[in-house]
Amino acid sequence: MNTSRPVRVRFAPSPTGPLHIGGVRTALYNYLFARQHGGKLIFRIEDTDSARFVPGAEEYILESFRWLGIDFDEGVGFGGDNGPYRQSERRHIYKEYVQRLLDAGRAYIAFDTPEELAAAREATRGFQYDASTRQQMRNSLSLPHEETARLLSEGVNYVVRFRIEPGEDVVVNDIIRGEVRINSSVLDDKVLYKAADQLPTYHLANIVDDHLMEVTHVIRGEEWLPSAPLHVLLYRAFGWENTMPQFAHLPLLLKPDGKGKLSKRDGDRLGFPVFPLEWHDAKTGDVSRGYREDGYLPEAVINFLALLGWNPGTEQEILSMEELVAQFDLTKCSKAGAKFDFKKAAWFNHEYILHKPDAELVPAFLDLLRADGIDTTEERACAVLGMMKGRVSFVKELVPLCRFFFVAPQEYDEKTVRKRWKEYSPQQMRELADLLAGTQDFSIEGQEPVVHAWIEEKGYKMGDVMNAWRLTLVGEGIGPGMFDISAFLGKQETLSRMQRAIETLPQTV
Ligand code: GLU
């Protein structure tokens, strides 16, 4: 294996729908690997299965990576010297390589109709199209040459199959899994090309493109591991052993609860997205939630995904993209599947919100406030964010918690009133209002000593005063420190809220 070549990796999705979060993890690992080796990351669209093509999927995938900050060096939407990067635009190339295999006797033409194949499967349990059965089927190996030529000239439908020699030892050298060894006898003569749509199948297009695009490492999901021996044999058949990429099959993402692969149904059942962005299914009209629309920060999603299948081997959990690039180690990825802990995803979001400058969070917060009928300035929203963001995992959770900053309470929470509004509270609040009315400096630092001195002088209980005061300004028992609130509201609003509460709440003397 040639390790001295400059690193070139690719993410090669098939545009069959929205990108699954596992695919995002695959792309991320490719990105980290490329960046840390100063290599190139290619974005290739594998759209040779026309039956599964979904319009809009390619744009969706590109938009997802733009949002996440995963950038590519070459590919669909990025340009480069190895294009076209959309497989449907490379038919002429694949044709040439299929012909090479045919000419070398490494592939053959098969005319079996779907009915004939079904009949063969019916007749023999566990039927496999391979060296032991191909002579009984209708193909260029079993039919006389003239017959094959005649069928071809008549335009009869056919496929090209890979001629697999039985009894060969096939070794896949996997960076994560070590040597995966199988015998070629278990493989069937895979279809490489379909004349009907003049397109190769995934296997052929994938290998030819990896070769032509000089891919050095194939980093992809575990679900592709069963295809790897076939891919190794294809490299051999083409004589490309020396430039065969190294494989790394990433661990599966597992259900948060229990065994098995993470599916969209798990997300629906447990309430979390399995797609990076919201996806609108044009056929069914279904809308699937996305991390972006659910209020995740892209950095949090990146950090969370990076640790699904790999960790830096330290206690460090919060890692920026730069740190991930520096520390990521493909050889330390786990073989075992990674449980998809969506609660941990929310925790990461909390951490990222906490450390993100308020000014960067404020546009989203302002939008949410406006949608809730609250109009305020950027400056005031920013101040509230600073006071409150430590309490939530998502900016949207702030809106109900922060309403009182912008809108005076219209009602007072009954339970809090019962508990916090004592018979002496109206009197204390009247005194406090007078005191505050005379306070010049209404900042936190200006109010605090004045109020504390008054409480001490009167011999009041701090808790009693603060709880009642909170009720007057907030309407319930939530929120940050009282001086934070009153300083934010300002003198006039503070006094007017107190006044209203004193008039509205029970007047027990
Ligand atoms: N087109 C395949 C996919 O959708 C690519 C698999 C590979 O990376 O070889 O994931």
mmCIF file of N, CA, C and O in Angstrom, residues 233-315:
data_model
loop_
_atom_site.group_PDB
_atom_site.id
_atom_site.type_symbol
_atom_site.label_atom_id
_atom_site.label_comp_id
_atom_site.label_asym_id
_atom_site.label_seq_id
_atom_site.Cartn_x
_atom_site.Cartn_y
_atom_site.Cartn_z
ATOM 1 N N LEU A 233 -11.038 -7.040 -4.815
ATOM 2 C CA LEU A 233 -10.901 -7.873 -6.023
ATOM 3 C C LEU A 233 -10.988 -7.027 -7.292
ATOM 4 O O LEU A 233 -10.301 -7.304 -8.281
ATOM 5 N N LEU A 234 -11.796 -6.002 -7.263
ATOM 6 C CA LEU A 234 -11.892 -5.118 -8.436
ATOM 7 C C LEU A 234 -10.574 -4.369 -8.658
ATOM 8 O O LEU A 234 -10.110 -4.249 -9.790
ATOM 9 N N TYR A 235 -9.996 -3.882 -7.561
ATOM 10 C CA TYR A 235 -8.685 -3.226 -7.695
ATOM 11 C C TYR A 235 -7.672 -4.179 -8.326
ATOM 12 O O TYR A 235 -6.914 -3.817 -9.214
ATOM 13 N N ARG A 236 -7.709 -5.427 -7.859
ATOM 14 C CA ARG A 236 -6.785 -6.421 -8.410
ATOM 15 C C ARG A 236 -7.066 -6.658 -9.879
ATOM 16 O O ARG A 236 -6.151 -6.737 -10.700
ATOM 17 N N ALA A 237 -8.344 -6.784 -10.217
ATOM 18 C CA ALA A 237 -8.705 -7.071 -11.602
ATOM 19 C C ALA A 237 -8.232 -5.966 -12.547
ATOM 20 O O ALA A 237 -7.850 -6.221 -13.682
ATOM 21 N N PHE A 238 -8.266 -4.731 -12.039
ATOM 22 C CA PHE A 238 -7.802 -3.619 -12.871
ATOM 23 C C PHE A 238 -6.282 -3.464 -12.833
ATOM 24 O O PHE A 238 -5.720 -2.671 -13.579
ATOM 25 N N GLY A 239 -5.650 -4.173 -11.909
ATOM 26 C CA GLY A 239 -4.195 -4.031 -11.762
ATOM 27 C C GLY A 239 -3.799 -2.793 -10.996
ATOM 28 O O GLY A 239 -2.748 -2.199 -11.227
ATOM 29 N N TRP A 240 -4.656 -2.371 -10.094
ATOM 30 C CA TRP A 240 -4.415 -1.137 -9.340
ATOM 31 C C TRP A 240 -4.029 -1.408 -7.883
ATOM 32 O O TRP A 240 -4.201 -0.534 -7.026
ATOM 33 N N GLU A 241 -3.531 -2.609 -7.602
ATOM 34 C CA GLU A 241 -3.216 -2.956 -6.201
ATOM 35 C C GLU A 241 -2.315 -1.920 -5.534
ATOM 36 O O GLU A 241 -2.456 -1.631 -4.360
ATOM 37 N N ASN A 242 -1.367 -1.388 -6.314
ATOM 38 C CA ASN A 242 -0.376 -0.505 -5.702
ATOM 39 C C ASN A 242 -0.937 0.836 -5.249
ATOM 40 O O ASN A 242 -0.332 1.517 -4.430
ATOM 41 N N THR A 243 -2.040 1.201 -5.827
ATOM 42 C CA THR A 243 -2.632 2.475 -5.406
ATOM 43 C C THR A 243 -3.993 2.257 -4.739
ATOM 44 O O THR A 243 -4.793 3.166 -4.658
ATOM 45 N N MET A 244 -4.180 1.049 -4.277
ATOM 46 C CA MET A 244 -5.454 0.772 -3.601
ATOM 47 C C MET A 244 -5.531 1.618 -2.326
ATOM 48 O O MET A 244 -4.588 1.669 -1.558
ATOM 49 N N PRO A 245 -6.672 2.295 -2.111
ATOM 50 C CA PRO A 245 -6.771 3.098 -0.885
ATOM 51 C C PRO A 245 -6.767 2.215 0.355
ATOM 52 O O PRO A 245 -7.060 1.017 0.287
ATOM 53 N N GLN A 246 -6.440 2.821 1.464
ATOM 54 C CA GLN A 246 -6.586 2.109 2.739
ATOM 55 C C GLN A 246 -8.029 2.277 3.192
ATOM 56 O O GLN A 246 -8.619 3.337 3.010
ATOM 57 N N PHE A 247 -8.566 1.242 3.809
ATOM 58 C CA PHE A 247 -9.956 1.302 4.247
ATOM 59 C C PHE A 247 -10.042 1.608 5.731
ATOM 60 O O PHE A 247 -9.169 1.215 6.519
ATOM 61 N N ALA A 248 -11.083 2.305 6.101
ATOM 62 C CA ALA A 248 -11.420 2.491 7.520
ATOM 63 C C ALA A 248 -12.934 2.483 7.615
ATOM 64 O O ALA A 248 -13.593 3.399 7.121
ATOM 65 N N HIS A 249 -13.477 1.413 8.181
ATOM 66 C CA HIS A 249 -14.936 1.318 8.313
ATOM 67 C C HIS A 249 -15.342 1.733 9.715
ATOM 68 O O HIS A 249 -14.966 1.086 10.695
ATOM 69 N N LEU A 250 -16.084 2.825 9.761
ATOM 70 C CA LEU A 250 -16.423 3.456 11.050
ATOM 71 C C LEU A 250 -17.496 2.667 11.789
ATOM 72 O O LEU A 250 -18.324 2.011 11.155
ATOM 73 N N PRO A 251 -17.489 2.745 13.112
ATOM 74 C CA PRO A 251 -18.498 2.011 13.882
ATOM 75 C C PRO A 251 -19.914 2.536 13.613
ATOM 76 O O PRO A 251 -20.103 3.709 13.303
ATOM 77 N N LEU A 252 -20.848 1.661 13.753
ATOM 78 C CA LEU A 252 -22.258 2.032 13.574
ATOM 79 C C LEU A 252 -22.708 3.003 14.649
ATOM 80 O O LEU A 252 -22.167 3.003 15.757
ATOM 81 N N LEU A 253 -23.710 3.796 14.337
ATOM 82 C CA LEU A 253 -24.391 4.568 15.380
ATOM 83 C C LEU A 253 -25.584 3.730 15.836
ATOM 84 O O LEU A 253 -26.387 3.290 15.019
ATOM 85 N N LEU A 254 -25.646 3.507 17.135
ATOM 86 C CA LEU A 254 -26.687 2.624 17.681
ATOM 87 C C LEU A 254 -27.815 3.413 18.340
ATOM 88 O O LEU A 254 -27.642 4.568 18.734
ATOM 89 N N LYS A 255 -28.948 2.756 18.477
ATOM 90 C CA LYS A 255 -30.102 3.332 19.173
ATOM 91 C C LYS A 255 -29.680 3.822 20.562
ATOM 92 O O LYS A 255 -28.853 3.181 21.204
ATOM 93 N N PRO A 256 -30.300 4.911 21.034
ATOM 94 C CA PRO A 256 -29.970 5.389 22.385
ATOM 95 C C PRO A 256 -30.310 4.350 23.452
ATOM 96 O O PRO A 256 -29.639 4.249 24.476
ATOM 97 N N ASP A 257 -31.375 3.594 23.203
ATOM 98 C CA ASP A 257 -31.801 2.581 24.170
ATOM 99 C C ASP A 257 -31.789 1.232 23.478
ATOM 100 O O ASP A 257 -32.483 1.019 22.521
ATOM 101 N N GLY A 258 -30.982 0.363 23.944
ATOM 102 C CA GLY A 258 -31.005 -0.979 23.360
ATOM 103 C C GLY A 258 -30.107 -1.119 22.159
ATOM 104 O O GLY A 258 -29.375 -0.215 21.797
ATOM 105 N N LYS A 259 -30.202 -2.278 21.552
ATOM 106 C CA LYS A 259 -29.286 -2.618 20.471
ATOM 107 C C LYS A 259 -29.873 -2.236 19.124
ATOM 108 O O LYS A 259 -31.037 -1.915 19.003
ATOM 109 N N GLY A 260 -29.035 -2.288 18.123
ATOM 110 C CA GLY A 260 -29.497 -2.050 16.758
ATOM 111 C C GLY A 260 -29.137 -0.669 16.279
ATOM 112 O O GLY A 260 -28.817 0.221 17.054
ATOM 113 N N LYS A 261 -29.218 -0.551 14.970
ATOM 114 C CA LYS A 261 -28.822 0.670 14.289
ATOM 115 C C LYS A 261 -29.786 1.808 14.587
ATOM 116 O O LYS A 261 -30.997 1.605 14.632
ATOM 117 N N LEU A 262 -29.234 2.984 14.736
ATOM 118 C CA LEU A 262 -30.060 4.176 14.942
ATOM 119 C C LEU A 262 -30.921 4.414 13.703
ATOM 120 O O LEU A 262 -30.425 4.391 12.586
ATOM 121 N N SER A 263 -32.211 4.625 13.910
ATOM 122 C CA SER A 263 -33.075 4.868 12.763
ATOM 123 C C SER A 263 -33.893 6.131 12.997
ATOM 124 O O SER A 263 -33.937 6.664 14.102
ATOM 125 N N LYS A 264 -34.529 6.574 11.926
ATOM 126 C CA LYS A 264 -35.371 7.757 12.032
ATOM 127 C C LYS A 264 -36.495 7.523 13.032
ATOM 128 O O LYS A 264 -36.910 8.422 13.753
ATOM 129 N N ARG A 265 -36.947 6.267 13.077
ATOM 130 C CA ARG A 265 -38.031 5.947 14.015
ATOM 131 C C ARG A 265 -37.623 6.183 15.471
ATOM 132 O O ARG A 265 -38.426 6.597 16.290
ATOM 133 N N ASP A 266 -36.340 5.917 15.775
ATOM 134 C CA ASP A 266 -35.863 6.177 17.143
ATOM 135 C C ASP A 266 -35.983 7.660 17.467
ATOM 136 O O ASP A 266 -36.361 8.038 18.567
ATOM 137 N N GLY A 267 -35.640 8.476 16.475
ATOM 138 C CA GLY A 267 -35.736 9.922 16.666
ATOM 139 C C GLY A 267 -37.177 10.337 16.910
ATOM 140 O O GLY A 267 -37.470 11.108 17.824
ATOM 141 N N ASP A 268 -38.088 9.803 16.102
ATOM 142 C CA ASP A 268 -39.508 10.143 16.255
ATOM 143 C C ASP A 268 -40.034 9.676 17.607
ATOM 144 O O ASP A 268 -40.793 10.372 18.282
ATOM 145 N N ARG A 269 -39.594 8.486 17.994
ATOM 146 C CA ARG A 269 -40.081 7.863 19.229
ATOM 147 C C ARG A 269 -39.568 8.609 20.463
ATOM 148 O O ARG A 269 -40.309 8.846 21.416
ATOM 149 N N LEU A 270 -38.281 8.996 20.425
ATOM 150 C CA LEU A 270 -37.675 9.584 21.618
ATOM 151 C C LEU A 270 -37.554 11.110 21.538
ATOM 152 O O LEU A 270 -37.156 11.755 22.507
ATOM 153 N N GLY A 271 -37.897 11.660 20.382
ATOM 154 C CA GLY A 271 -37.930 13.113 20.277
ATOM 155 C C GLY A 271 -36.600 13.786 20.009
ATOM 156 O O GLY A 271 -36.222 14.714 20.719
ATOM 157 N N PHE A 272 -35.892 13.319 19.000
ATOM 158 C CA PHE A 272 -34.688 14.045 18.590
ATOM 159 C C PHE A 272 -34.510 13.883 17.078
ATOM 160 O O PHE A 272 -35.031 12.949 16.488
ATOM 161 N N PRO A 273 -33.799 14.821 16.455
ATOM 162 C CA PRO A 273 -33.620 14.743 15.007
ATOM 163 C C PRO A 273 -32.536 13.729 14.620
ATOM 164 O O PRO A 273 -31.587 13.540 15.374
ATOM 165 N N VAL A 274 -32.686 13.111 13.465
ATOM 166 C CA VAL A 274 -31.614 12.262 12.936
ATOM 167 C C VAL A 274 -31.067 12.851 11.639
ATOM 168 O O VAL A 274 -30.254 12.224 10.971
ATOM 169 N N PHE A 275 -31.522 14.061 11.321
ATOM 170 C CA PHE A 275 -31.017 14.745 10.126
ATOM 171 C C PHE A 275 -30.437 16.095 10.530
ATOM 172 O O PHE A 275 -30.921 16.711 11.485
ATOM 173 N N PRO A 276 -29.424 16.559 9.799
ATOM 174 C CA PRO A 276 -28.836 17.856 10.174
ATOM 175 C C PRO A 276 -29.814 19.017 10.001
ATOM 176 O O PRO A 276 -29.886 19.893 10.863
ATOM 177 N N LEU A 277 -30.559 19.006 8.891
ATOM 178 C CA LEU A 277 -31.520 20.080 8.621
ATOM 179 C C LEU A 277 -32.902 19.476 8.479
ATOM 180 O O LEU A 277 -33.049 18.299 8.168
ATOM 181 N N GLU A 278 -33.892 20.322 8.649
ATOM 182 C CA GLU A 278 -35.260 19.874 8.418
ATOM 183 C C GLU A 278 -35.377 19.350 6.983
ATOM 184 O O GLU A 278 -34.762 19.898 6.064
ATOM 185 N N TRP A 279 -36.159 18.305 6.816
ATOM 186 C CA TRP A 279 -36.346 17.738 5.469
ATOM 187 C C TRP A 279 -37.825 17.648 5.164
ATOM 188 O O TRP A 279 -38.591 17.093 5.953
ATOM 189 N N HIS A 280 -38.184 18.210 4.018
ATOM 190 C CA HIS A 280 -39.585 18.160 3.577
ATOM 191 C C HIS A 280 -39.682 17.108 2.499
ATOM 192 O O HIS A 280 -39.111 17.273 1.418
ATOM 193 N N ASP A 281 -40.372 16.050 2.782
ATOM 194 C CA ASP A 281 -40.521 14.970 1.807
ATOM 195 C C ASP A 281 -41.591 15.368 0.792
ATOM 196 O O ASP A 281 -42.771 15.493 1.141
ATOM 197 N N ALA A 282 -41.136 15.574 -0.456
ATOM 198 C CA ALA A 282 -42.055 16.075 -1.479
ATOM 199 C C ALA A 282 -43.162 15.072 -1.776
ATOM 200 O O ALA A 282 -44.273 15.443 -2.147
ATOM 201 N N LYS A 283 -42.859 13.777 -1.623
ATOM 202 C CA LYS A 283 -43.846 12.739 -1.973
ATOM 203 C C LYS A 283 -44.923 12.605 -0.910
ATOM 204 O O LYS A 283 -46.107 12.579 -1.190
ATOM 205 N N THR A 284 -44.489 12.485 0.337
ATOM 206 C CA THR A 284 -45.449 12.202 1.404
ATOM 207 C C THR A 284 -45.920 13.466 2.105
ATOM 208 O O THR A 284 -46.909 13.448 2.838
ATOM 209 N N GLY A 285 -45.179 14.565 1.907
ATOM 210 C CA GLY A 285 -45.528 15.792 2.617
ATOM 211 C C GLY A 285 -45.011 15.806 4.048
ATOM 212 O O GLY A 285 -45.204 16.779 4.773
ATOM 213 N N ASP A 286 -44.357 14.723 4.453
ATOM 214 C CA ASP A 286 -43.827 14.652 5.822
ATOM 215 C C ASP A 286 -42.676 15.642 6.015
ATOM 216 O O ASP A 286 -41.885 15.849 5.116
ATOM 217 N N VAL A 287 -42.635 16.196 7.212
ATOM 218 C CA VAL A 287 -41.508 17.055 7.559
ATOM 219 C C VAL A 287 -40.731 16.376 8.685
ATOM 220 O O VAL A 287 -41.295 16.024 9.711
ATOM 221 N N SER A 288 -39.435 16.166 8.454
ATOM 222 C CA SER A 288 -38.595 15.578 9.504
ATOM 223 C C SER A 288 -37.768 16.686 10.134
ATOM 224 O O SER A 288 -37.223 17.534 9.432
ATOM 225 N N ARG A 289 -37.685 16.654 11.443
ATOM 226 C CA ARG A 289 -36.963 17.722 12.119
ATOM 227 C C ARG A 289 -35.460 17.650 11.873
ATOM 228 O O ARG A 289 -34.925 16.606 11.534
ATOM 229 N N GLY A 290 -34.808 18.796 12.041
ATOM 230 C CA GLY A 290 -33.361 18.865 11.821
ATOM 231 C C GLY A 290 -32.677 19.500 13.012
ATOM 232 O O GLY A 290 -33.314 20.230 13.778
ATOM 233 N N TYR A 291 -31.400 19.229 13.152
ATOM 234 C CA TYR A 291 -30.636 19.823 14.251
ATOM 235 C C TYR A 291 -30.657 21.345 14.174
ATOM 236 O O TYR A 291 -30.787 22.032 15.184
ATOM 237 N N ARG A 292 -30.524 21.884 12.962
ATOM 238 C CA ARG A 292 -30.492 23.343 12.835
ATOM 239 C C ARG A 292 -31.807 23.953 13.319
ATOM 240 O O ARG A 292 -31.801 24.852 14.161
ATOM 241 N N GLU A 293 -32.912 23.445 12.816
ATOM 242 C CA GLU A 293 -34.205 24.020 13.174
ATOM 243 C C GLU A 293 -34.567 23.736 14.626
ATOM 244 O O GLU A 293 -35.336 24.472 15.236
ATOM 245 N N ASP A 294 -34.010 22.685 15.195
ATOM 246 C CA ASP A 294 -34.269 22.393 16.605
ATOM 247 C C ASP A 294 -33.475 23.322 17.532
ATOM 248 O O ASP A 294 -33.662 23.281 18.742
ATOM 249 N N GLY A 295 -32.601 24.124 16.965
ATOM 250 C CA GLY A 295 -31.887 25.101 17.778
ATOM 251 C C GLY A 295 -30.507 24.682 18.234
ATOM 252 O O GLY A 295 -29.958 25.253 19.177
ATOM 253 N N TYR A 296 -29.943 23.704 17.564
ATOM 254 C CA TYR A 296 -28.560 23.315 17.888
ATOM 255 C C TYR A 296 -27.584 24.265 17.210
ATOM 256 O O TYR A 296 -27.822 24.708 16.079
ATOM 257 N N LEU A 297 -26.492 24.554 17.881
ATOM 258 C CA LEU A 297 -25.413 25.295 17.254
ATOM 259 C C LEU A 297 -24.582 24.293 16.455
ATOM 260 O O LEU A 297 -24.338 23.180 16.934
ATOM 261 N N PRO A 298 -24.136 24.682 15.267
ATOM 262 C CA PRO A 298 -23.366 23.728 14.463
ATOM 263 C C PRO A 298 -22.122 23.209 15.198
ATOM 264 O O PRO A 298 -21.784 22.035 15.090
ATOM 265 N N GLU A 299 -21.480 24.077 15.957
ATOM 266 C CA GLU A 299 -20.266 23.651 16.684
ATOM 267 C C GLU A 299 -20.583 22.539 17.672
ATOM 268 O O GLU A 299 -19.768 21.634 17.896
ATOM 269 N N ALA A 300 -21.763 22.625 18.288
ATOM 270 C CA ALA A 300 -22.152 21.606 19.265
ATOM 271 C C ALA A 300 -22.394 20.274 18.573
ATOM 272 O O ALA A 300 -22.018 19.212 19.074
ATOM 273 N N VAL A 301 -23.026 20.332 17.397
ATOM 274 C CA VAL A 301 -23.304 19.104 16.638
ATOM 275 C C VAL A 301 -21.981 18.455 16.214
ATOM 276 O O VAL A 301 -21.800 17.243 16.345
ATOM 277 N N ILE A 302 -21.062 19.271 15.751
ATOM 278 C CA ILE A 302 -19.739 18.759 15.344
ATOM 279 C C ILE A 302 -19.048 18.067 16.521
ATOM 280 O O ILE A 302 -18.575 16.929 16.417
ATOM 281 N N ASN A 303 -19.021 18.753 17.657
ATOM 282 C CA ASN A 303 -18.328 18.212 18.833
ATOM 283 C C ASN A 303 -18.968 16.894 19.284
ATOM 284 O O ASN A 303 -18.292 15.889 19.535
ATOM 285 N N PHE A 304 -20.278 16.880 19.318
ATOM 286 C CA PHE A 304 -21.026 15.693 19.722
ATOM 287 C C PHE A 304 -20.748 14.512 18.778
ATOM 288 O O PHE A 304 -20.428 13.400 19.224
ATOM 289 N N LEU A 305 -20.822 14.784 17.483
ATOM 290 C CA LEU A 305 -20.623 13.712 16.495
ATOM 291 C C LEU A 305 -19.188 13.191 16.500
ATOM 292 O O LEU A 305 -18.951 11.995 16.344
ATOM 293 N N ALA A 306 -18.249 14.115 16.702
ATOM 294 C CA ALA A 306 -16.833 13.702 16.675
ATOM 295 C C ALA A 306 -16.565 12.646 17.740
ATOM 296 O O ALA A 306 -15.733 11.761 17.556
ATOM 297 N N LEU A 307 -17.298 12.728 18.830
ATOM 298 C CA LEU A 307 -17.038 11.803 19.943
ATOM 299 C C LEU A 307 -17.887 10.530 19.875
ATOM 300 O O LEU A 307 -17.884 9.738 20.800
ATOM 301 N N LEU A 308 -18.599 10.351 18.779
ATOM 302 C CA LEU A 308 -19.364 9.108 18.606
ATOM 303 C C LEU A 308 -18.499 8.119 17.822
ATOM 304 O O LEU A 308 -18.562 8.040 16.605
ATOM 305 N N GLY A 309 -17.667 7.390 18.520
ATOM 306 C CA GLY A 309 -16.814 6.428 17.826
ATOM 307 C C GLY A 309 -15.335 6.726 17.995
ATOM 308 O O GLY A 309 -14.491 5.945 17.578
ATOM 309 N N TRP A 310 -15.056 7.878 18.597
ATOM 310 C CA TRP A 310 -13.653 8.233 18.852
ATOM 311 C C TRP A 310 -13.636 9.138 20.079
ATOM 312 O O TRP A 310 -14.626 9.856 20.343
ATOM 313 N N ASN A 311 -12.555 9.101 20.841
ATOM 314 C CA ASN A 311 -12.368 10.130 21.877
ATOM 315 C C ASN A 311 -10.884 10.380 22.044
ATOM 316 O O ASN A 311 -10.055 9.547 21.669
ATOM 317 N N PRO A 312 -10.553 11.554 22.587
ATOM 318 C CA PRO A 312 -9.138 11.922 22.613
ATOM 319 C C PRO A 312 -8.326 11.155 23.661
ATOM 320 O O PRO A 312 -7.108 11.354 23.759
ATOM 321 N N GLY A 313 -8.987 10.291 24.419
ATOM 322 C CA GLY A 313 -8.257 9.529 25.424
ATOM 323 C C GLY A 313 -7.946 10.340 26.674
ATOM 324 O O GLY A 313 -7.148 9.929 27.505
ATOM 325 N N THR A 314 -8.581 11.506 26.781
ATOM 326 C CA THR A 314 -8.444 12.327 27.990
ATOM 327 C C THR A 314 -9.852 12.622 28.500
ATOM 328 O O THR A 314 -10.830 12.141 27.943
ATOM 329 N N GLU A 315 -9.919 13.439 29.556
ATOM 330 C CA GLU A 315 -11.234 13.806 30.083
ATOM 331 C C GLU A 315 -11.896 14.893 29.239
ATOM 332 O O GLU A 315 -13.071 15.184 29.407
#
